[in-house]
mmCIF file of C-alpha atoms in Angstrom:
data_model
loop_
_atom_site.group_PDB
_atom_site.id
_atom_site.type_symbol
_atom_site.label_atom_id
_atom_site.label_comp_id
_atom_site.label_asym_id
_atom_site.label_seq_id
_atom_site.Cartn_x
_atom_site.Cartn_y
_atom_site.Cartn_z
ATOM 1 C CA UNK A 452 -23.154 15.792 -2.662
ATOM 2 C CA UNK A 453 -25.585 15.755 0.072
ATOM 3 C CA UNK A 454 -25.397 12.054 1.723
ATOM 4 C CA UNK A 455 -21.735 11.746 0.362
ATOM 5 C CA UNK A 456 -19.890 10.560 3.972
ATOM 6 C CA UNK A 457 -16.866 10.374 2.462
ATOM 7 C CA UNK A 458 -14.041 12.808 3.621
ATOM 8 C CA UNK A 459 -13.399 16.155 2.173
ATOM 9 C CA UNK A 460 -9.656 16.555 1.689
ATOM 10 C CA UNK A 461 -8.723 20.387 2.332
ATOM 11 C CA UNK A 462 -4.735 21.849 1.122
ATOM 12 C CA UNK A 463 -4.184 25.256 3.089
ATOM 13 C CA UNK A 464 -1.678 27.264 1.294
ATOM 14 C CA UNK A 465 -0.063 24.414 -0.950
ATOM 15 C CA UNK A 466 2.722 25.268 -2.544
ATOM 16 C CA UNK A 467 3.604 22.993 -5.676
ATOM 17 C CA UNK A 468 0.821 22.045 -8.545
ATOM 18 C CA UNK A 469 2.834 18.842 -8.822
ATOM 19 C CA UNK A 470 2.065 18.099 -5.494
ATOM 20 C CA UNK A 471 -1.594 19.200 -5.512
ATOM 21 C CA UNK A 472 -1.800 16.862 -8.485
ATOM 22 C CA UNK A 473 0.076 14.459 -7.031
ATOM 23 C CA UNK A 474 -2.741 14.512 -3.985
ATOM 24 C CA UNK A 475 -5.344 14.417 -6.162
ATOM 25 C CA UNK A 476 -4.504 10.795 -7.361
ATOM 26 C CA UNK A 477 -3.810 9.118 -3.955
ATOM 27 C CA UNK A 478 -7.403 10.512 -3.154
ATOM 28 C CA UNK A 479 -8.799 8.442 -6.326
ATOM 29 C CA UNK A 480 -7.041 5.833 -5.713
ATOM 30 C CA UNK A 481 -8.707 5.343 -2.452
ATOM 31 C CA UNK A 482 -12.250 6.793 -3.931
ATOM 32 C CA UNK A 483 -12.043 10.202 -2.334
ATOM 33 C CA UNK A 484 -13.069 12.735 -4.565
ATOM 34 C CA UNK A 485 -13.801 16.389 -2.798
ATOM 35 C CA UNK A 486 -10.461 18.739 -2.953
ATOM 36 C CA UNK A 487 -10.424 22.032 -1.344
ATOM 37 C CA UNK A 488 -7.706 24.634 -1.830
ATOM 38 C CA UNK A 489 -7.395 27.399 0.590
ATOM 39 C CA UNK A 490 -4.663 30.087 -1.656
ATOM 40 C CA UNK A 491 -2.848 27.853 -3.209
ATOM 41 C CA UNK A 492 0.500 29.635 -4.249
ATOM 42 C CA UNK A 493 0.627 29.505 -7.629
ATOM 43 C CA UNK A 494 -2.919 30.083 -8.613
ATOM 44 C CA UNK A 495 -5.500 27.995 -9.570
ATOM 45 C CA UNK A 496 -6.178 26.446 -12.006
ATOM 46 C CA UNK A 497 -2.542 24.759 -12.239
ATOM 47 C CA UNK A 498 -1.160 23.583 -15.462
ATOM 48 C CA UNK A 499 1.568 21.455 -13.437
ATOM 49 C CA UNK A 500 -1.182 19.849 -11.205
ATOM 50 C CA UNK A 501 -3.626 18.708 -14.098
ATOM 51 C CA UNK A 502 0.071 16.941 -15.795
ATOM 52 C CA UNK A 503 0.926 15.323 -12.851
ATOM 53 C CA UNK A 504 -3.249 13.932 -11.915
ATOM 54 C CA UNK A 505 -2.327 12.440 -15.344
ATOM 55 C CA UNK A 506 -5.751 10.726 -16.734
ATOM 56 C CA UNK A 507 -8.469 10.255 -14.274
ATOM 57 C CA UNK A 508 -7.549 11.949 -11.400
ATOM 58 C CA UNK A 509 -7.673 15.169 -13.303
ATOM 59 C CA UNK A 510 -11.742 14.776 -12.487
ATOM 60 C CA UNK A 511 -10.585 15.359 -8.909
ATOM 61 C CA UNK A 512 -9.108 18.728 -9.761
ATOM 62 C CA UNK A 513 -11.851 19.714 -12.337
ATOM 63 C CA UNK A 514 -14.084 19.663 -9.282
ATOM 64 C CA UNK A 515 -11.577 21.391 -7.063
ATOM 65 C CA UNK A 516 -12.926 24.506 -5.388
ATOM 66 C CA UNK A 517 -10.639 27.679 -3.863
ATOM 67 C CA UNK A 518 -11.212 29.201 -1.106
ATOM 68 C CA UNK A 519 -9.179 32.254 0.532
ATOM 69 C CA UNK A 520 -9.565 31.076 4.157
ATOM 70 C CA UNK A 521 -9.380 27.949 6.126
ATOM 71 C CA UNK A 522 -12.114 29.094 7.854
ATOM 72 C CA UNK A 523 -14.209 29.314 4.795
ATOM 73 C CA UNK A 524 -13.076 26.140 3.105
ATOM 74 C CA UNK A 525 -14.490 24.171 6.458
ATOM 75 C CA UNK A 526 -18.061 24.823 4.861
ATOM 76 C CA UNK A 527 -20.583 21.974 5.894
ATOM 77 C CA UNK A 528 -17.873 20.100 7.669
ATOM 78 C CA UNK A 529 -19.189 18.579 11.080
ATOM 79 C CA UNK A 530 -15.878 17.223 12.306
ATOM 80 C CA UNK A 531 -12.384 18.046 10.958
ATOM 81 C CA UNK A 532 -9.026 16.251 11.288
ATOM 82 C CA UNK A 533 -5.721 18.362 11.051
ATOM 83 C CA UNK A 534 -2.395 16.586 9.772
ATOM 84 C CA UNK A 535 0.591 17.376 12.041
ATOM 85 C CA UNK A 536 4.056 15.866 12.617
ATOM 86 C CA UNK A 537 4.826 18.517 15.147
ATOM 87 C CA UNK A 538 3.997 18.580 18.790
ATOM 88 C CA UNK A 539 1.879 21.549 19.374
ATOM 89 C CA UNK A 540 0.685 23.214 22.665
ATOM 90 C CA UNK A 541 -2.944 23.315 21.851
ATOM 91 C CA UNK A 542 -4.863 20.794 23.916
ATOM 92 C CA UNK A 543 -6.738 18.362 21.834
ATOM 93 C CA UNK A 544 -7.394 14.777 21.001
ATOM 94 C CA UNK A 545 -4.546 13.061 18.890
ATOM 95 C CA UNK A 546 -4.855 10.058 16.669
ATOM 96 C CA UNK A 547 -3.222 7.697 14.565
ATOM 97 C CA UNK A 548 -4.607 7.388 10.967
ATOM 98 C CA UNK A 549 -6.257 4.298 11.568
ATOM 99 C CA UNK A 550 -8.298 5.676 14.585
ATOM 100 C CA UNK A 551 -9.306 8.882 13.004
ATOM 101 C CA UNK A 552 -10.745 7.327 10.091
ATOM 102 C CA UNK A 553 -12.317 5.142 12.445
ATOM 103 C CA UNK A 554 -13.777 8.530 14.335
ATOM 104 C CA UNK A 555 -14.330 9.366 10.537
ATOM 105 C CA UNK A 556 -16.557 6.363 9.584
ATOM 106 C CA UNK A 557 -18.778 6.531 12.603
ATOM 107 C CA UNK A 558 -19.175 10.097 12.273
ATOM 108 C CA UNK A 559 -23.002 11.221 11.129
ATOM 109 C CA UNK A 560 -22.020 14.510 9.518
ATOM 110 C CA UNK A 561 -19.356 15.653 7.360
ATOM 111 C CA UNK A 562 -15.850 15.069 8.153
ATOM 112 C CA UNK A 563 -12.351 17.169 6.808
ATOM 113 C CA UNK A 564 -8.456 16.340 6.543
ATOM 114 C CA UNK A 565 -6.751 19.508 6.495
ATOM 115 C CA UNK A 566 -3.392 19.026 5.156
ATOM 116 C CA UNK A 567 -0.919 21.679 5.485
ATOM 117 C CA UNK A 568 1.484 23.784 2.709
ATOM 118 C CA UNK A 569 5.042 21.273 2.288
ATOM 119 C CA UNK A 570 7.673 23.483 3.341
ATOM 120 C CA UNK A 571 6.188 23.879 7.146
ATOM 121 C CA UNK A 572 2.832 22.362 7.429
ATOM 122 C CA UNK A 573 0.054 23.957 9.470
ATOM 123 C CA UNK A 574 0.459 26.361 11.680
ATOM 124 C CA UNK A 575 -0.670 26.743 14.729
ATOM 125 C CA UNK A 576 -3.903 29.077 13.981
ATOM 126 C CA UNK A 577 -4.781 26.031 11.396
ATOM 127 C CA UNK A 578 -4.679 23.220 13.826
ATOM 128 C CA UNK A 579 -6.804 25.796 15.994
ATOM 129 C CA UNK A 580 -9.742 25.046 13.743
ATOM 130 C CA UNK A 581 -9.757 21.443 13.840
ATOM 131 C CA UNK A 582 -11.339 19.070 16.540
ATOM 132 C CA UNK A 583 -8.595 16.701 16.578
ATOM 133 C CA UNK A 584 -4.841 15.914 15.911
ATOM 134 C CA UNK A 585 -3.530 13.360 13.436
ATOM 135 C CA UNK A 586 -0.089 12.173 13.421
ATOM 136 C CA UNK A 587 1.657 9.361 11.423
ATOM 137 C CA UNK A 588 3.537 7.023 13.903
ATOM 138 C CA UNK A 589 6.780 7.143 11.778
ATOM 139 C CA UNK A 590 10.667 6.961 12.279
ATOM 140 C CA UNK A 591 11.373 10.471 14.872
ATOM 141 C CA UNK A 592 14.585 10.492 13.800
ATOM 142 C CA UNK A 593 12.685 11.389 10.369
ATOM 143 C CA UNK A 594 8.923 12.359 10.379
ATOM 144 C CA UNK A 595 8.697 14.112 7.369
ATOM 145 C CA UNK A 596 6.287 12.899 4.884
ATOM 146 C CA UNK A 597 5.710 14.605 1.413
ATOM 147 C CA UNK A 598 2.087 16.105 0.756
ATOM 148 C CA UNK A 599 1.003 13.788 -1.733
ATOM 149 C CA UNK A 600 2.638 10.431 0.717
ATOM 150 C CA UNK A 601 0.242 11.833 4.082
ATOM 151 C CA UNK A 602 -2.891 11.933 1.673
ATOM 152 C CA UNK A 603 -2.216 8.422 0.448
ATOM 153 C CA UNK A 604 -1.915 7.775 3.683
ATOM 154 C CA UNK A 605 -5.551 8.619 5.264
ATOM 155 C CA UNK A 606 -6.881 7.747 1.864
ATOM 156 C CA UNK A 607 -5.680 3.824 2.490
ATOM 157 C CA UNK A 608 -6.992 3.803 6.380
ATOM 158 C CA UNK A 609 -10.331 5.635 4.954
ATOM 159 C CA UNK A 610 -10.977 3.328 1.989
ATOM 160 C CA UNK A 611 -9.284 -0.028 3.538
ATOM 161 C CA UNK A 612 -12.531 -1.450 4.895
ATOM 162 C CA UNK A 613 -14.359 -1.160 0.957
ATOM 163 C CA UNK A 614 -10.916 -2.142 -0.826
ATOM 164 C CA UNK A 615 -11.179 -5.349 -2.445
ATOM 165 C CA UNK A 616 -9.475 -8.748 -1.034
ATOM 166 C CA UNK A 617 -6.240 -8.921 -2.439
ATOM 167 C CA UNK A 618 -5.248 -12.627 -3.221
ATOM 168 C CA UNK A 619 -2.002 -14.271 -2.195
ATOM 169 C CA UNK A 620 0.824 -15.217 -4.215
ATOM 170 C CA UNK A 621 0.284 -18.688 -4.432
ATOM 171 C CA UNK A 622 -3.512 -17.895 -5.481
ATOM 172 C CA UNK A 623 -2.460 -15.680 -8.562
ATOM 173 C CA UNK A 624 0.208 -18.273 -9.423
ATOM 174 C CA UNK A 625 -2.922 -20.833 -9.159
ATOM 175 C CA UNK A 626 -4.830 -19.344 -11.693
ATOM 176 C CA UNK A 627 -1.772 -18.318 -14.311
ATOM 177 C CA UNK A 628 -0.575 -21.804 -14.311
ATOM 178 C CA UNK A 629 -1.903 -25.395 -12.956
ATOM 179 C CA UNK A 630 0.431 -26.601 -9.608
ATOM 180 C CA UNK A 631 1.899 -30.026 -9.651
ATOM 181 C CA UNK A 632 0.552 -32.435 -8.246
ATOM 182 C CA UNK A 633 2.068 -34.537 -5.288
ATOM 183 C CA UNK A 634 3.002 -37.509 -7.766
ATOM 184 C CA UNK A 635 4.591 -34.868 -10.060
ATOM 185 C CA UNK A 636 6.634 -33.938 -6.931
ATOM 186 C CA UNK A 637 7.256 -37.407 -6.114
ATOM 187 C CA UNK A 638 9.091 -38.137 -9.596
ATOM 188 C CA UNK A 639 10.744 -34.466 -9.256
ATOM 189 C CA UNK A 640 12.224 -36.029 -5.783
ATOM 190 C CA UNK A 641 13.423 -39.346 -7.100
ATOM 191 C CA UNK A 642 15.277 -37.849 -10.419
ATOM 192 C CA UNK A 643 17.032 -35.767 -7.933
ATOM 193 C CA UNK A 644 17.772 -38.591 -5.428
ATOM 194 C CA UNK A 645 18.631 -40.822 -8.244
ATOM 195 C CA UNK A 646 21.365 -37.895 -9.532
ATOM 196 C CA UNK A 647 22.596 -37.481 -6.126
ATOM 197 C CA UNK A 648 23.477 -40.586 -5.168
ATOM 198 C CA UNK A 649 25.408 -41.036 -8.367
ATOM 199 C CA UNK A 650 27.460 -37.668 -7.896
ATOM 200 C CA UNK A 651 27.815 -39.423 -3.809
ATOM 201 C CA UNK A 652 25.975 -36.508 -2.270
ATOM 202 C CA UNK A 653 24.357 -38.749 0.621
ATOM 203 C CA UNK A 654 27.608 -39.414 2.535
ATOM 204 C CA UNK A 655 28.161 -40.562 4.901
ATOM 205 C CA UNK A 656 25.981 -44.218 4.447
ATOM 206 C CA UNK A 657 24.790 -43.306 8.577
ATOM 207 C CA UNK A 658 23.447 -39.505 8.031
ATOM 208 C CA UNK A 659 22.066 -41.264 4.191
ATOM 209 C CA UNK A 660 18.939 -41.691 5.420
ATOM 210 C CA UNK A 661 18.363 -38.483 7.394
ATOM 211 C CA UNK A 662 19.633 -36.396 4.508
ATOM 212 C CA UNK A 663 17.199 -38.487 2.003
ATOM 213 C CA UNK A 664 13.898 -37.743 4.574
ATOM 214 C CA UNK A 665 15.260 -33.459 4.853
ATOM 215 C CA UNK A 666 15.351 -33.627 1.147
ATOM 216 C CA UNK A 667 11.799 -35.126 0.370
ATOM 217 C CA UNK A 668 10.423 -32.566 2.982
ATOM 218 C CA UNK A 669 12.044 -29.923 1.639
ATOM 219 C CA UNK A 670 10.204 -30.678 -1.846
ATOM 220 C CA UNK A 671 6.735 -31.670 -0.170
ATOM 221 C CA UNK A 672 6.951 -27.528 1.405
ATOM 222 C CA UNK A 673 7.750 -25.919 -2.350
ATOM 223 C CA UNK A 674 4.832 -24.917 -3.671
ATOM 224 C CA UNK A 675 5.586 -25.606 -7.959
ATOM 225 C CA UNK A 676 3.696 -25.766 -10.887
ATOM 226 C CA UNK A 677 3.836 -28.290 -13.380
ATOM 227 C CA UNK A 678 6.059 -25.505 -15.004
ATOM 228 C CA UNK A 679 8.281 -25.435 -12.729
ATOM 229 C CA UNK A 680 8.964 -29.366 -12.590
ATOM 230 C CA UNK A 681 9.673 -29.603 -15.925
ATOM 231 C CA UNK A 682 12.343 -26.706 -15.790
ATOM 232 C CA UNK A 683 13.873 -28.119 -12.625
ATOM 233 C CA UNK A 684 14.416 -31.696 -14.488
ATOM 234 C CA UNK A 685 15.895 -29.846 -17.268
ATOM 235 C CA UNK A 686 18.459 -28.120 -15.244
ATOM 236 C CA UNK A 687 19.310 -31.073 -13.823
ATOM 237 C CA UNK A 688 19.635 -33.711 -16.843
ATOM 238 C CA UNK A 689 21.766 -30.584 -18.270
ATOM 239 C CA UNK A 690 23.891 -30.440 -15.157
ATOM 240 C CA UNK A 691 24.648 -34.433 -15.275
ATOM 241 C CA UNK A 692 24.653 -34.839 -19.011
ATOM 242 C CA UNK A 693 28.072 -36.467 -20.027
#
């Protein structure tokens, strides 16, 4: 598509259809929809790679196109990003994920991820063809990411900015279920001072009313529902039941 900004995601010499399938739904997820396949392996199409896009994502590879060459599949790309783990002696700029897609956004023409085959990744003549260097800050004692994990990867830092606003816990719980209010809390706090005293928990009578204050702030932080009261007066009428 002509005005379509969004990043073209190019697999030199992939090796696996599961993978290549795999890709193709971290792209979707994040709303990236251009593949580009320089030789893959096994051939394309890929029976394995349309099971494991499983539903949507298989639009992803139905649009797929092959090329033979890296050099070919960079058609009307502007700017291109290559994915390495390993140092290399080329000089060029490196960046994290989050800066290249920030190189990406601001970019006016078309910009690539080249991702490389999973047994060895890109070699050097790849990377030669690419204006810049990204590399995933990760554990050096382990750097290696699967094909399917780095894609995911600059698909989240690309689409982050357009994701929508995920709500906290406490505002899901909000709208499954009504929270208690402070009075509820208040009775909540007094059954279980009322059952303590009787089993002689605030002891002794000089740390009694210390103990009492810890234990009404500790139920003024808890963030309940009225759900929750009622199950936490249960347990404890069935704990002191005679």
């Amino acid at each position: 598509m002509e005005n379509d900004r969004r990043p073209v995601i190019i697999l030199v010499r992939p090796q696996m259809g599961e993978n290549i399938g795999a890709a193709a739904r971290a792209m979707l997820n994040f709303g990236l929809a251009e593949m580009r396949l320089v030789a893959p392996r096994d051939g394309w199409p890929n029976p394995k790679a349309v099971a494991m896009a499983s539903g949507a994502a298989g639009r992803v590879l139905d649009r797929a196109r092959v090329y033979p060459t890296l050099a070919e599949a960079m058609e009307g790309v502007e700017f291109a990003f290559a994915t390495t783990a390993r140092g290399r002696e080329l000089s060029k700029p490196v960046h994290t994920p989050q800066s290249a897609m920030e190189t990406a956004r601001a970019s006016q023409g078309r910009v690539a991820i080249i991702f490389g085959p999973e047994r060895a990744g890109l070699e050097n003549e790849d990377v030669a063809r690419a204006n810049a260097i990204v590399t995933v800050p990760v554990n050096p004692d382990f750097p290696s990411l699967n094909l399917a994990q780095a894609v995911l990867l600059m698909g989240y830092e690309w689409g982050r900015d357009d994701l929508p606003p995920e709500p906290s816990p406490h505002a899901r719980r909000e709208r499954a279920e009504i929270l208690a209010d402070r009075i509820e809390i208040e009775r909540l706090g007094d059954h279980y001072e009322e059952k303590l005293a009787e089993a002689g928990f605030f002891f002794p009578e000089t740390k009694a009313a210390n103990m009492r204050m810890n234990l009404r702030n500790m139920w003024a932080r808890l963030v309940l529902t009225r759900g929750d009261v009622r199950i936490l007066h249960g347990i404890l009428r069935q704990l002191t039941r005679r």
